[in-house]
Each structure stands twice: as structure tokens, then as C-alpha cells.
Coordinates of C-alpha atoms in Angstrom, one line a residue:
Chain A
M1 CA 59.1 10.9 76.1
S2 CA 56.8 8.2 77.1
E3 CA 54.1 8.6 79.8
R4 CA 55.9 6.9 82.7
I5 CA 58.1 7.9 85.6
P6 CA 61.5 8.9 84.2
S7 CA 64.1 6.1 84.5
K8 CA 67.8 6.5 85.1
T9 CA 68.3 6.3 81.4
D10 CA 65.7 8.9 80.7
I11 CA 67.4 11.4 83.0
L12 CA 70.9 10.7 81.5
E13 CA 69.3 11.1 78.1
A14 CA 67.7 14.4 79.1
H15 CA 71.0 15.7 80.4
K16 CA 72.7 14.8 77.1
V17 CA 69.9 16.5 75.1
I18 CA 69.7 19.7 77.1
K19 CA 73.5 20.1 77.7
P20 CA 74.2 22.5 74.8
F21 CA 71.4 24.9 76.0
I22 CA 71.8 24.9 79.8
K23 CA 74.6 25.6 82.3
H24 CA 76.4 23.1 84.4
T25 CA 75.9 25.3 87.5
P26 CA 78.5 25.5 90.2
V27 CA 78.3 24.1 93.7
L28 CA 79.3 26.7 96.3
T29 CA 80.3 26.3 99.9
S30 CA 80.9 28.5 103.0
K31 CA 83.0 27.5 105.9
L32 CA 81.2 30.0 108.1
L33 CA 77.8 28.4 107.4
D34 CA 79.3 24.9 107.8
E35 CA 80.4 25.9 111.3
M36 CA 77.1 27.6 112.1
F37 CA 75.1 24.6 111.2
N38 CA 77.5 21.8 112.1
N39 CA 77.2 20.2 108.7
N40 CA 78.9 20.5 105.4
L41 CA 76.6 22.4 103.1
Y42 CA 76.8 22.2 99.3
F43 CA 74.7 24.8 97.5
K44 CA 73.7 23.8 93.9
C45 CA 73.3 27.2 92.3
E46 CA 70.4 27.1 89.8
N47 CA 70.0 30.8 90.4
F48 CA 72.9 31.0 87.9
Q49 CA 71.0 28.9 85.4
N50 CA 69.9 30.4 82.1
A51 CA 66.8 32.6 82.5
G52 CA 67.6 32.6 86.2
S53 CA 66.1 29.3 87.4
F54 CA 66.2 25.4 87.1
K55 CA 63.0 25.7 85.0
S56 CA 65.2 26.1 81.9
R57 CA 66.3 22.5 82.2
G58 CA 62.8 21.0 82.0
A59 CA 61.6 23.5 79.4
V60 CA 64.4 22.6 77.0
N61 CA 63.9 18.9 77.6
A62 CA 60.2 19.1 77.0
I63 CA 60.7 21.0 73.8
M64 CA 63.4 18.6 72.6
N65 CA 60.9 15.8 73.1
L66 CA 58.2 17.3 70.8
S67 CA 57.5 15.5 67.5
N68 CA 58.5 17.3 64.3
E69 CA 54.8 17.9 63.7
E70 CA 54.3 19.4 67.1
T71 CA 57.3 21.8 66.7
K72 CA 55.6 23.4 63.7
Y73 CA 52.8 24.8 65.9
G74 CA 54.8 25.8 68.9
V75 CA 54.2 25.4 72.6
A76 CA 51.9 27.2 75.1
T77 CA 51.5 27.5 78.8
H78 CA 50.0 29.8 81.4
S79 CA 52.5 31.1 83.9
S80 CA 53.4 34.3 85.6
G81 CA 56.6 33.0 87.0
N82 CA 59.9 31.4 86.1
F83 CA 58.5 28.8 83.8
A84 CA 57.2 31.5 81.4
Q85 CA 60.7 33.0 81.0
S86 CA 62.4 29.6 80.6
L87 CA 59.9 28.3 78.1
A88 CA 60.1 31.4 76.0
R89 CA 63.9 31.2 76.1
A90 CA 63.9 27.5 75.2
A91 CA 61.5 28.0 72.3
K92 CA 63.6 30.8 71.0
I93 CA 66.8 28.8 71.0
L94 CA 65.0 25.9 69.2
N95 CA 63.3 28.3 66.8
I96 CA 59.7 27.5 67.6
E97 CA 56.8 29.7 68.8
A98 CA 56.0 30.1 72.6
Y99 CA 52.6 31.3 73.5
I100 CA 52.4 32.5 77.1
V101 CA 49.2 33.3 78.9
M102 CA 49.9 35.8 81.7
P103 CA 47.6 37.5 84.2
K104 CA 47.3 41.2 83.4
N105 CA 48.7 42.1 86.8
A106 CA 51.9 40.1 86.3
P107 CA 55.0 42.0 87.4
K108 CA 56.4 44.1 84.6
V109 CA 59.9 42.7 85.0
K110 CA 58.5 39.2 84.3
V111 CA 56.5 40.4 81.3
N112 CA 59.5 42.1 79.9
A113 CA 61.7 39.0 80.4
V114 CA 59.3 36.9 78.4
K115 CA 59.1 39.5 75.7
E116 CA 62.9 39.7 75.5
Y117 CA 63.0 36.0 74.8
G118 CA 60.5 36.5 72.0
G119 CA 57.5 34.9 73.8
K120 CA 54.1 35.8 72.5
I121 CA 52.0 37.0 75.5
T122 CA 48.3 36.9 75.8
F123 CA 47.0 38.7 78.9
C124 CA 44.0 37.6 80.9
E125 CA 42.2 38.2 84.1
P126 CA 44.2 37.2 87.2
N127 CA 42.5 34.0 88.1
L128 CA 43.0 30.4 87.3
K129 CA 39.7 30.0 85.4
A130 CA 40.6 32.9 83.1
R131 CA 44.1 31.5 82.6
E132 CA 42.9 28.1 81.7
E133 CA 40.2 29.4 79.4
T134 CA 42.5 31.8 77.6
L135 CA 45.1 29.0 77.2
A136 CA 42.5 26.6 75.8
M137 CA 41.3 29.2 73.3
L138 CA 44.9 30.0 72.3
I139 CA 45.7 26.3 71.7
S140 CA 42.6 25.8 69.6
N141 CA 43.6 28.8 67.5
T142 CA 47.2 27.9 67.0
G143 CA 47.5 24.2 67.4
A144 CA 50.3 24.7 69.9
T145 CA 51.2 21.9 72.3
E146 CA 50.4 22.7 76.0
L147 CA 53.4 22.3 78.3
H148 CA 52.6 22.0 82.0
P149 CA 55.2 23.7 84.3
Y150 CA 55.7 20.6 86.5
D151 CA 53.0 17.9 85.9
D152 CA 54.9 16.4 83.0
Y153 CA 57.4 13.6 82.8
A154 CA 59.8 15.3 80.3
I155 CA 59.8 18.3 82.6
I156 CA 60.5 16.1 85.7
A157 CA 63.4 14.4 83.9
G158 CA 64.8 17.8 82.9
Q159 CA 64.7 19.1 86.4
G160 CA 66.3 15.9 87.6
T161 CA 69.5 16.8 85.7
A162 CA 70.4 19.4 88.4
T163 CA 70.6 16.7 91.0
L164 CA 72.4 14.4 88.5
E165 CA 75.2 17.1 88.3
L166 CA 75.1 17.6 92.0
C167 CA 75.6 13.9 92.7
R168 CA 78.5 13.8 90.3
D169 CA 80.2 16.9 91.7
V170 CA 79.7 15.9 95.3
P171 CA 79.6 12.1 95.4
E172 CA 79.7 11.9 99.2
L173 CA 76.3 13.6 99.8
D174 CA 74.2 12.1 102.7
M175 CA 71.1 14.3 102.2
I176 CA 69.5 16.8 99.8
L177 CA 67.2 19.6 100.9
C178 CA 64.9 20.8 98.1
P179 CA 62.1 23.4 98.0
V180 CA 58.6 22.0 97.1
G181 CA 56.1 24.0 95.1
G182 CA 54.2 22.0 92.4
G183 CA 56.8 19.2 92.8
G184 CA 58.6 19.4 89.5
L185 CA 62.0 20.1 91.0
I186 CA 61.8 17.7 94.0
S187 CA 60.4 14.8 92.0
G188 CA 63.3 15.1 89.6
A189 CA 65.8 15.5 92.5
A190 CA 64.4 12.5 94.4
L191 CA 64.7 10.3 91.3
S192 CA 68.2 11.4 90.5
A193 CA 69.3 11.1 94.2
D194 CA 68.1 7.5 94.1
Y195 CA 69.7 6.7 90.7
F196 CA 73.0 8.6 91.0
G197 CA 73.6 8.9 94.7
H198 CA 74.5 6.5 97.5
N199 CA 71.7 6.3 100.1
I200 CA 70.9 10.0 99.9
Q201 CA 67.9 11.1 101.9
V202 CA 65.8 13.7 100.1
I203 CA 63.9 16.1 102.3
G204 CA 61.3 18.6 100.9
C205 CA 61.1 22.0 102.4
E206 CA 57.9 24.1 102.3
P207 CA 56.6 27.4 103.8
D208 CA 54.1 27.0 106.7
G209 CA 51.9 29.3 104.6
A210 CA 51.8 26.9 101.6
D211 CA 52.1 23.5 103.2
D212 CA 50.0 21.4 100.8
A213 CA 52.9 19.0 100.1
Y214 CA 53.4 18.4 103.9
K215 CA 49.7 17.7 104.3
S216 CA 49.5 15.6 101.2
Y217 CA 52.5 13.5 102.2
L218 CA 51.0 12.8 105.6
A219 CA 47.5 12.1 104.2
G220 CA 48.8 9.9 101.3
E221 CA 46.7 11.9 98.9
I222 CA 46.9 15.2 97.1
I223 CA 45.5 18.0 99.3
P224 CA 45.5 21.2 97.3
S225 CA 46.6 24.5 98.7
I226 CA 43.7 26.8 99.8
N227 CA 44.7 30.5 99.7
P228 CA 48.4 29.9 100.2
N229 CA 50.3 32.9 101.5
T230 CA 54.1 33.2 101.6
I231 CA 56.9 35.4 100.5
A232 CA 58.2 32.3 98.7
D233 CA 56.1 33.1 95.6
G234 CA 57.5 30.1 93.6
L235 CA 56.0 27.7 96.1
L236 CA 52.3 28.7 96.0
T237 CA 51.2 26.0 93.6
S238 CA 49.7 22.6 94.6
L239 CA 51.3 19.2 93.8
G240 CA 50.9 17.8 90.4
K241 CA 49.4 14.3 89.9
R242 CA 52.5 13.0 88.3
N243 CA 54.8 14.5 90.9
F244 CA 52.9 13.2 94.0
P245 CA 53.5 9.5 93.6
I246 CA 57.2 10.1 93.0
I247 CA 57.4 12.2 96.1
M248 CA 55.6 9.5 98.2
S249 CA 58.0 6.9 97.0
Y250 CA 61.3 8.7 96.9
V251 CA 61.2 11.6 99.4
K252 CA 62.0 10.8 103.0
E253 CA 60.2 13.6 104.7
I254 CA 58.6 17.0 104.1
V255 CA 59.2 19.8 106.7
T256 CA 57.7 23.3 106.9
V257 CA 59.3 26.6 107.9
S258 CA 58.1 30.0 109.0
E259 CA 58.2 33.2 107.0
D260 CA 60.6 34.6 109.6
S261 CA 63.1 31.8 109.0
I262 CA 62.8 32.1 105.3
I263 CA 63.8 35.8 105.5
K264 CA 66.6 35.0 107.9
A265 CA 67.9 32.3 105.7
M266 CA 67.7 34.5 102.6
K267 CA 69.7 37.2 104.3
L268 CA 72.3 34.8 105.5
I269 CA 72.8 33.4 102.0
Y270 CA 73.1 36.9 100.5
E271 CA 75.6 38.0 103.2
R272 CA 77.7 34.9 103.5
M273 CA 77.4 33.2 100.1
K274 CA 77.4 36.5 98.1
I275 CA 74.7 35.2 95.8
I276 CA 71.2 36.5 94.9
I277 CA 68.4 34.0 95.4
E278 CA 64.7 34.3 95.3
P279 CA 62.8 33.7 98.6
S280 CA 61.6 30.2 97.4
S281 CA 65.2 29.1 97.4
A282 CA 65.7 30.0 101.1
V283 CA 63.3 27.4 102.5
T284 CA 66.1 24.8 102.7
L285 CA 68.5 26.7 104.8
A286 CA 65.4 27.9 106.8
A287 CA 64.8 24.2 107.7
L288 CA 68.3 24.0 109.2
I289 CA 67.7 27.3 111.1
E290 CA 64.6 25.8 112.6
N291 CA 66.4 22.6 113.4
K292 CA 63.8 20.6 111.5
V293 CA 66.4 18.3 109.9
K294 CA 68.2 15.8 112.0
A295 CA 71.8 15.8 110.8
K296 CA 75.2 16.5 112.3
G297 CA 78.5 16.3 110.5
S298 CA 76.6 15.3 107.4
N299 CA 77.2 16.3 103.8
I300 CA 74.0 18.2 102.8
G301 CA 73.1 19.4 99.3
L302 CA 70.8 22.4 99.2
I303 CA 69.1 23.1 95.8
I304 CA 69.0 26.9 95.1
S305 CA 66.1 27.0 92.7
G306 CA 66.4 30.5 91.3
G307 CA 67.5 34.1 91.5
N308 CA 64.7 36.1 89.9
V309 CA 63.9 38.6 92.6
D310 CA 63.1 42.3 92.6
L311 CA 66.2 43.8 94.3
S312 CA 64.3 47.0 95.2
K313 CA 61.9 44.9 97.4
L314 CA 64.3 42.8 99.5
P315 CA 62.6 41.8 102.8
F316 CA 65.6 42.7 104.9
Chain B
M1 CA 110.0 35.1 99.7
S2 CA 112.9 37.1 98.4
E3 CA 112.7 40.8 97.6
R4 CA 112.1 40.6 93.8
I5 CA 109.3 40.6 91.3
P6 CA 107.5 37.2 91.6
S7 CA 108.6 34.7 89.0
K8 CA 106.4 32.1 87.3
T9 CA 107.7 29.6 89.8
D10 CA 107.0 31.9 92.7
I11 CA 103.3 32.2 91.7
L12 CA 103.0 28.4 91.1
E13 CA 104.6 27.9 94.5
A14 CA 102.3 30.4 96.2
H15 CA 99.3 28.6 94.7
K16 CA 100.5 25.3 96.0
V17 CA 101.1 26.7 99.5
I18 CA 97.8 28.6 99.9
K19 CA 95.6 25.9 98.2
P20 CA 94.4 24.2 101.4
F21 CA 93.2 27.5 102.8
I22 CA 91.6 29.3 99.9
K23 CA 88.9 28.5 97.4
H24 CA 89.4 27.8 93.7
T25 CA 86.6 30.3 92.8
P26 CA 84.3 29.6 89.9
V27 CA 84.2 31.5 86.6
L28 CA 80.7 32.6 85.7
T29 CA 79.2 33.7 82.4
S30 CA 76.0 35.3 81.1
K31 CA 74.8 34.9 77.5
L32 CA 72.7 38.1 77.9
L33 CA 75.7 40.1 78.9
D34 CA 77.8 38.6 76.1
E35 CA 75.2 39.7 73.6
M36 CA 74.9 43.1 75.2
F37 CA 78.6 43.8 75.0
N38 CA 79.5 41.8 71.8
N39 CA 82.2 39.9 73.6
N40 CA 82.5 36.7 75.6
L41 CA 82.8 37.7 79.3
Y42 CA 84.3 35.4 82.0
F43 CA 83.8 36.6 85.5
K44 CA 86.4 35.3 88.0
C45 CA 84.4 35.4 91.2
E46 CA 86.7 36.3 94.1
N47 CA 83.6 37.6 95.8
F48 CA 83.1 34.0 96.8
Q49 CA 86.7 33.8 98.2
N50 CA 87.1 33.1 101.9
A51 CA 86.5 36.3 103.9
G52 CA 84.8 37.8 100.8
S53 CA 87.7 38.9 98.7
F54 CA 90.9 38.1 96.8
K55 CA 92.8 39.5 99.7
S56 CA 92.7 36.1 101.4
R57 CA 95.1 34.7 98.8
G58 CA 97.9 37.3 99.5
A59 CA 97.3 37.2 103.2
V60 CA 97.7 33.4 103.5
N61 CA 100.8 33.5 101.2
A62 CA 102.5 36.2 103.2
I63 CA 101.9 34.4 106.5
M64 CA 103.1 31.1 105.0
N65 CA 106.3 32.9 104.0
L66 CA 107.2 34.1 107.5
S67 CA 110.1 32.5 109.3
N68 CA 109.5 30.3 112.3
E69 CA 110.9 33.1 114.5
E70 CA 108.5 35.7 112.9
T71 CA 105.4 33.5 113.4
K72 CA 106.0 33.5 117.2
Y73 CA 105.2 37.2 117.4
G74 CA 102.4 37.4 114.9
V75 CA 101.6 39.9 112.2
A76 CA 100.3 43.4 112.2
T77 CA 98.7 45.9 109.7
H78 CA 96.5 48.9 109.5
S79 CA 93.4 48.5 107.4
S80 CA 89.7 49.3 107.6
G81 CA 88.9 47.2 104.6
N82 CA 89.1 43.7 103.2
F83 CA 92.7 43.1 104.1
A84 CA 92.0 43.3 107.8
Q85 CA 89.5 40.5 107.6
S86 CA 91.6 38.4 105.4
L87 CA 94.7 38.8 107.5
A88 CA 92.8 38.0 110.7
R89 CA 91.3 34.9 109.1
A90 CA 94.7 33.7 107.7
A91 CA 96.4 34.2 111.0
K92 CA 93.7 32.3 112.8
I93 CA 94.0 29.3 110.5
L94 CA 97.8 29.3 110.9
N95 CA 97.4 29.8 114.6
I96 CA 99.4 33.1 115.0
E97 CA 98.3 36.5 116.3
A98 CA 97.0 39.2 114.1
Y99 CA 97.2 42.8 115.4
I100 CA 95.0 45.1 113.3
V101 CA 94.9 48.9 113.7
M102 CA 91.5 50.3 112.6
P103 CA 90.2 53.8 112.6
K104 CA 87.7 54.3 115.4
N105 CA 85.0 55.2 112.8
A106 CA 85.4 51.9 110.8
P107 CA 82.1 50.3 109.9
K108 CA 80.8 48.1 112.6
V109 CA 80.3 45.2 110.2
K110 CA 84.1 45.3 109.3
V111 CA 85.1 45.5 112.9
N112 CA 82.9 42.6 113.8
A113 CA 84.3 40.5 110.9
V114 CA 87.9 41.0 112.2
K115 CA 86.8 40.1 115.7
E116 CA 85.0 37.0 114.5
Y117 CA 88.2 35.8 113.0
G118 CA 90.0 36.5 116.3
G119 CA 92.0 39.6 115.2
K120 CA 93.2 41.8 118.0
I121 CA 92.0 45.3 117.2
T122 CA 93.6 48.6 118.3
F123 CA 91.5 51.6 117.4
C124 CA 93.0 55.0 116.5
E125 CA 92.0 58.4 115.1
P126 CA 90.8 58.1 111.5
N127 CA 93.8 59.5 109.7
L128 CA 96.9 58.0 108.1
K129 CA 99.4 59.6 110.6
A130 CA 97.5 58.1 113.6
R131 CA 97.2 54.7 111.8
E132 CA 100.9 54.6 111.1
E133 CA 102.0 55.7 114.6
T134 CA 99.6 53.3 116.3
L135 CA 100.9 50.5 114.2
A136 CA 104.6 51.4 114.9
M137 CA 103.9 51.4 118.6
L138 CA 102.1 48.1 118.4
I139 CA 104.9 46.5 116.5
S140 CA 107.5 47.8 119.0
N141 CA 105.4 46.4 121.9
T142 CA 104.7 43.0 120.3
G143 CA 107.5 42.3 117.9
A144 CA 104.9 41.5 115.3
T145 CA 105.9 41.5 111.6
E146 CA 104.2 44.3 109.6
L147 CA 102.4 43.1 106.5
H148 CA 101.5 45.7 103.9
P149 CA 98.1 45.1 102.1
Y150 CA 99.7 45.4 98.6
D151 CA 103.2 46.7 98.5
D152 CA 104.7 43.3 99.2
Y153 CA 106.0 40.6 96.8
A154 CA 104.5 37.7 98.8
I155 CA 101.1 39.5 98.7
I156 CA 101.5 40.2 94.9
A157 CA 102.3 36.5 94.2
G158 CA 99.3 35.4 96.3
Q159 CA 96.9 37.7 94.4
G160 CA 98.4 36.5 91.2
T161 CA 97.0 33.0 91.9
A162 CA 93.5 34.2 91.0
T163 CA 94.6 34.9 87.5
L164 CA 96.6 31.7 87.4
E165 CA 93.3 29.8 88.0
L166 CA 91.5 32.0 85.5
C167 CA 94.1 31.2 82.7
R168 CA 93.8 27.5 83.4
D169 CA 90.0 27.5 83.5
V170 CA 89.6 29.7 80.4
P171 CA 92.8 29.1 78.3
E172 CA 91.5 31.1 75.3
L173 CA 91.4 34.6 77.0
D174 CA 92.4 37.6 74.9
M175 CA 92.1 40.2 77.6
I176 CA 91.7 40.6 81.3
L177 CA 90.0 43.7 82.9
C178 CA 91.1 44.3 86.5
P179 CA 90.3 46.9 89.1
V180 CA 93.2 49.1 90.3
G181 CA 93.5 50.4 93.9
G182 CA 96.9 50.0 95.5
G183 CA 97.9 47.7 92.7
G184 CA 98.2 44.4 94.5
L185 CA 95.6 42.6 92.5
I186 CA 96.5 43.9 89.1
S187 CA 100.3 43.5 89.5
G188 CA 99.7 39.8 90.4
A189 CA 97.1 39.5 87.5
A190 CA 99.5 41.0 85.0
L191 CA 102.3 38.7 85.9
S192 CA 100.1 35.6 85.8
A193 CA 98.6 36.6 82.5
D194 CA 102.1 36.9 81.0
Y195 CA 103.3 33.7 82.6
F196 CA 100.2 31.5 82.1
G197 CA 98.2 33.0 79.3
H198 CA 98.7 33.4 75.5
N199 CA 99.2 37.1 74.6
I200 CA 96.6 38.3 77.1
Q201 CA 96.2 42.1 77.3
V202 CA 95.7 43.2 80.8
I203 CA 93.8 46.5 81.3
G204 CA 93.4 48.3 84.6
C205 CA 90.1 49.9 85.4
E206 CA 89.8 52.8 87.9
P207 CA 87.2 55.3 89.0
D208 CA 87.5 58.9 87.6
G209 CA 87.4 60.0 91.2
A210 CA 90.5 58.0 92.2
D211 CA 92.6 58.0 89.0
D212 CA 96.1 57.9 90.5
A213 CA 97.1 54.8 88.5
Y214 CA 95.9 56.3 85.3
K215 CA 97.9 59.5 85.9
S216 CA 100.9 57.6 87.2
Y217 CA 100.9 55.2 84.2
L218 CA 100.9 58.2 81.8
A219 CA 103.5 60.1 83.8
G220 CA 105.8 57.1 84.2
E221 CA 106.1 57.9 88.0
I222 CA 103.8 57.4 91.0
I223 CA 101.4 60.3 91.4
P224 CA 99.5 59.7 94.7
S225 CA 95.8 60.2 95.0
I226 CA 94.8 63.5 96.6
N227 CA 91.3 63.4 98.2
P228 CA 90.1 60.5 96.1
N229 CA 86.3 60.3 96.1
T230 CA 84.4 57.3 94.8
I231 CA 81.7 54.7 95.8
A232 CA 84.4 52.1 94.9
D233 CA 85.9 52.3 98.5
G234 CA 88.4 49.6 97.8
L235 CA 90.1 51.7 95.2
L236 CA 90.9 54.8 97.2
T237 CA 94.5 53.9 97.9
S238 CA 97.5 55.0 95.9
L239 CA 99.9 52.7 94.0
G240 CA 102.6 50.9 95.9
K241 CA 106.3 51.3 94.9
R242 CA 106.6 47.5 94.3
N243 CA 103.4 47.4 92.3
F244 CA 104.1 50.4 90.0
P245 CA 107.0 49.0 88.0
I246 CA 105.1 45.7 87.4
I247 CA 102.1 47.7 86.1
M248 CA 104.4 49.8 83.9
S249 CA 105.9 46.7 82.3
Y250 CA 103.0 44.2 82.2
V251 CA 99.7 46.3 82.0
K252 CA 98.7 47.4 78.5
E253 CA 96.5 50.4 79.5
I254 CA 94.6 52.0 82.4
V255 CA 91.1 53.3 81.7
T256 CA 88.9 55.4 84.0
V257 CA 85.1 55.2 84.5
S258 CA 82.4 57.5 86.0
E259 CA 80.5 56.8 89.2
D260 CA 77.3 56.6 87.1
S261 CA 78.8 53.7 85.1
I262 CA 80.1 51.9 88.2
I263 CA 76.6 51.9 89.6
K264 CA 75.0 50.8 86.3
A265 CA 77.5 48.0 86.0
M266 CA 77.0 46.9 89.6
K267 CA 73.2 46.7 89.1
L268 CA 73.6 44.8 85.8
I269 CA 75.9 42.2 87.6
Y270 CA 73.4 41.8 90.4
E271 CA 70.4 41.4 88.1
R272 CA 72.0 39.3 85.4
M273 CA 74.8 37.4 87.1
K274 CA 72.8 36.9 90.4
I275 CA 75.9 37.6 92.4
I276 CA 76.7 40.2 95.1
I277 CA 79.7 42.3 94.5
E278 CA 81.2 45.4 96.1
P279 CA 81.3 48.6 94.0
S280 CA 85.1 48.3 93.4
S281 CA 84.4 45.1 91.5
A282 CA 82.1 46.9 89.0
V283 CA 84.7 49.2 87.4
T284 CA 85.6 46.5 84.9
L285 CA 82.1 46.1 83.4
A286 CA 81.8 49.9 83.7
A287 CA 84.7 50.2 81.3
L288 CA 82.8 48.1 78.8
I289 CA 79.6 50.2 79.3
E290 CA 81.6 53.3 78.5
N291 CA 83.2 51.7 75.5
K292 CA 86.6 52.4 76.9
V293 CA 88.0 49.0 75.8
K294 CA 88.5 48.2 72.1
A295 CA 87.3 44.7 71.7
K296 CA 84.7 42.8 69.7
G297 CA 84.1 39.1 69.7
S298 CA 87.0 38.7 72.2
N299 CA 87.2 36.5 75.2
I300 CA 87.5 38.9 78.1
G301 CA 88.2 37.9 81.8
L302 CA 86.8 40.3 84.4
I303 CA 88.2 39.9 87.9
I304 CA 85.4 40.3 90.5
S305 CA 87.5 41.4 93.5
G306 CA 85.1 41.1 96.4
G307 CA 81.6 40.9 97.8
N308 CA 81.8 42.7 101.1
V309 CA 79.0 45.3 100.8
D310 CA 76.3 46.7 103.1
L311 CA 73.2 45.3 101.5
S312 CA 71.0 47.9 103.2
K313 CA 72.9 50.7 101.4
L314 CA 72.9 49.5 97.8
P315 CA 73.2 52.5 95.4
F316 CA 70.3 51.4 93.2

């Protein structure tokens, strides 16, 4: 894929290419939540996606966009989160190597998931410098192609396919609420909402404790997170340089929410929707709990980003 | 609805009648579970049904089949479980009274759910005699029509609509695994599998600690449960007299599973499927864990009956 913001055709093409390897996830609703929030809520359930999160969409698309030469040497990334699992899975399906650099204190459940998918793990010290150095060494040894979890146009196009499906399944959407971490999901969502929706407002939702996108959006330049702290562990990263301009152009607003609201929203979704989500996915409903979104009687899509959570450590 | 085993037309009619008030629930899959069990598993998610279980289907159908005269005086039942919530909800939608007799030690969460739906609760001592006497008194005072949670043909036809949807959404099913409690769900499932499927074997799954259906099926006569004991609290009831003949004719086999397997299956579904189910819904996957079902490379439907569970008391 070329080095430019994904077009409508790029996202349609991504969807066609990844379709055999990902799920068309369902959109769930709850009358009780609709009544509680005075809007019609449509939950796009990427927690049901293969490997447990939307990251599988971008990972498959990025790998499908490698050249034949590149596929010989595999792909590499550093990640302790959902991207590691999704990339390992995508590489396995397409029969290429995936080299994953993980901090040596990464949760065992995540390490095991990557191993199950056949990913080759190299452990390093748990800091960004060690992760980047280990990855650079690995790449120079193997010739693997580095894939960034979100600062990559093929990844953005892949993540955009979730919202493409949402727009097709619920054509009457007025608004989409989307979590913001590094910006891969929301930049894809905002492009797709523009391309495939009818005047949909896309609003980013972010924890108070990791509000770099909120600050960056207001400042008009990337302001990285410093010591972010939130239960929403998928949203700790700072915005990527390819994601930020898309967010500036296509996202209507970024709102922030408290930890308390994230936990309340998470509990509400477990109890009422009967689905398992990770804390990062609860920031959207948390924005409605905090009344941060001006909407009444509207059709609102909420993107549930993933379901990889340790059930023995639920915060409620 | 007339007093006979529901026909194909009856179930199609039930589906038409209840459609505006129930959800067409999704069918979910997991490649990891497919590989683990060497079959293709299709989970029909009635845990996402309104009021949290399949019981809403039968409750709405039974109320829609009341005469105009009957609707004036409302409906009544005794239940401490999912049927109470579903009947209260159905009655509220159709704007009639629902009188629910509940044991005074019923879990607060269930009492509150019935209240939220506007059900009128009468509490009684926690034994069957008190429940039946209180219900009889209530009916003589109010003129309400008693609705039995499962021993009722309109209820059976309503529950059968879940499997009607499943057969339409997954036409290539070879087998359906279904929990057995009083027999309302499985008798409807077995009829629909016969009417709308192509040679589908329906197998009932039951806890070792509440194996009245297993014993009854072998004996050819209803053998009630004596002191049943299982975490699958929706499966404690004994078979109804209208359900039993349908099960004898249309169900291929009943298998039983241990508590340990139920808990293992429940955990596996939470972790892999990312959905919240009640223990009663885990008996089907438990049957696969225990290798009680002879199948390989088959397309197997598993009916997930409900998702009403106390998340603070998960058994894992």
C-alpha cells in the first residue's frame, strides 16, 4: 500500500483482502441501555474478533500488502498487547514468520497467546529503549519487515474496515464513539465514517489519565503522553504521526473520562450486554455516563475494541 | 394456541407474532474452540435475548395467545428465575398485569429485575407448597391466567423459535446440543430441528446432579428430580408432562456432565468467546469436554440459554 492516507477504495480493497481471515463481527443492542441514555446505542463487537481485538484487521491487511520478497523474511514488532497476538496470528495464517519483542514482565497470558499462534518471542528489559534496540537488532539479524501497531497506512486501512461494516449494518448512524490510544482504530474509523456514512460525527474517547490525544487535538500538534496512568491499558500509547493529521481532519471532538466512569461503564456492559470487554473498550460508554457527548434520540455507534482481559482481576 | 404439540406452522406463526418484541440473536463461532474439539461449533446466543434468556420468546408468545378476556386480568406464575423476569417484561410491553410469586429468599438481583419490568411480586415461604398455594390464592383474587414456565404448548412453540433462527442462519447443522431443565427449551428445539433442519440430531445435556431427564428418557416415564444439586441453577426443575413426550420422540439422546466440566466449559466460553453465560448454558460444551458426544468434523449448534449470573460469584 502506498504511503498516503487511505482512500475509500483502499479501505474497500482492504476489506476484500482480509475478509477470509477476519470475522464480520455482530452489532449488539440493549433496550435497557437505550432507555438509560436516551439514545439508540449500537455496539460494534470487535471483542469477538479473531485474537480478541480489532488489531487482527490491520495486522492481516499489513501482511497482505507485503511484497513477495518481504514475506520471505517475515515481520517484526515490539508489543506487549493485542497487536502482538494479532500479528502472530496473521503471520501464522499466511505462513510467514512473526518476530515479537516483548518486555520480560509481560503478562503470562499474553506471552502464551503469542506462543500459541507460533510467534517467535524475544524478551527484553521493560522500557521503550530496550524494546526499540532489541527490535532493531532482530531486524538486522533476520531481515524481517517492521510493522508498527498503528502508525502505518495499511494498518489504518485495515482498522477502518470495522467501521465500514458498522456503516453498512447500521446505515442510519448519527455518531460514532471510538476509544483513542495510538490512533490506529479511530483514524480508520473516522475515514470510513466519512466515506461510507451520511454525516456521521466521530468522537474520540480517552481516559483522563492518558489524555494526550485530547491535548494534541486542542494544541494542533502531537503532545506525547508523559507517565500515562489508567486501567485502560490499551490506551497508554501516544498518537502516531500518520494518525494525528487524520484525526485533526476527520474527528469532530475528543472527550476524556474518569477511571471511575470507565469501571462503571465496564460493569454496565458486562451486566446488560452480557459481553466481556477490556477496560479500554469502556471509555465510549463512560463518555455517555459523564454526559460529555451532546446527543439525544440519536443513533450512536460504539466501537468495542477488544475483549482480552484477565477475568480474575475484574475491577468490580 | 390449541392444546396439542406445536406444528411447523405453529412455530412459524409464533416467530411472526413475537418478532417485534424479541431479538434475532447472533450465532457466534471460535476457530480456537473448533480446533480444540475437532468440530465446527455454532453458539446460538440467547444470553443476548431481552431479559437475558430464551424465556422471553415463550413468555411473549404465551401472552400473545391469550384471549381478549384473559388479558384484562393479567397473568401469574411462580418463579425465582429467568421466567419471572421474562414474563414481567412481556406483560409490560403488552400492557397487562404480571403477578409473580417469589420465595422470600430469592436473590435481590432477580427481585429487582422483576420490579424494574413492573411485575407485581408476592413473596412466600421458600418451598413448592407455599409457592403453589400463594399462586392459587393470587389467581382466585385477581382472575389472572396462570402461565407455566415450560409445561405449556405456547411456551414450547415460543422457545422453538430460537432453533428456527439457528436452522435458518446455519443450514448445514448436523447436531444441536441443548441444556435440559424442565424441558421447555429442548422440546421446542427438537421440534424446530425436525421441521426446519436436515436430519439434525438433537442431544440433551444435563448435570449429573440433576439428571431426571436422563433417567426419565431411559425409563420411558417421567422420574422427578429428588434433591437436585448443581451450579446450573436453571436446570434443577423436573420435566413437564407436555415436554416429556416430545423429548421421547424428537431427542436422540440425553447425556450428563459433572460440575467440574460445567465450570471448565463456562470458563472456556468466557475466555474464548468473550460472552457472559449462566452456568446452565455451559452443560453443552461440557458434554464435548467429557467426550460424551460422538462427532468429528461435524457442524454442531450449541444453544446458549441465558446470561443472568452474579458476576461477583463466578466459580473460577
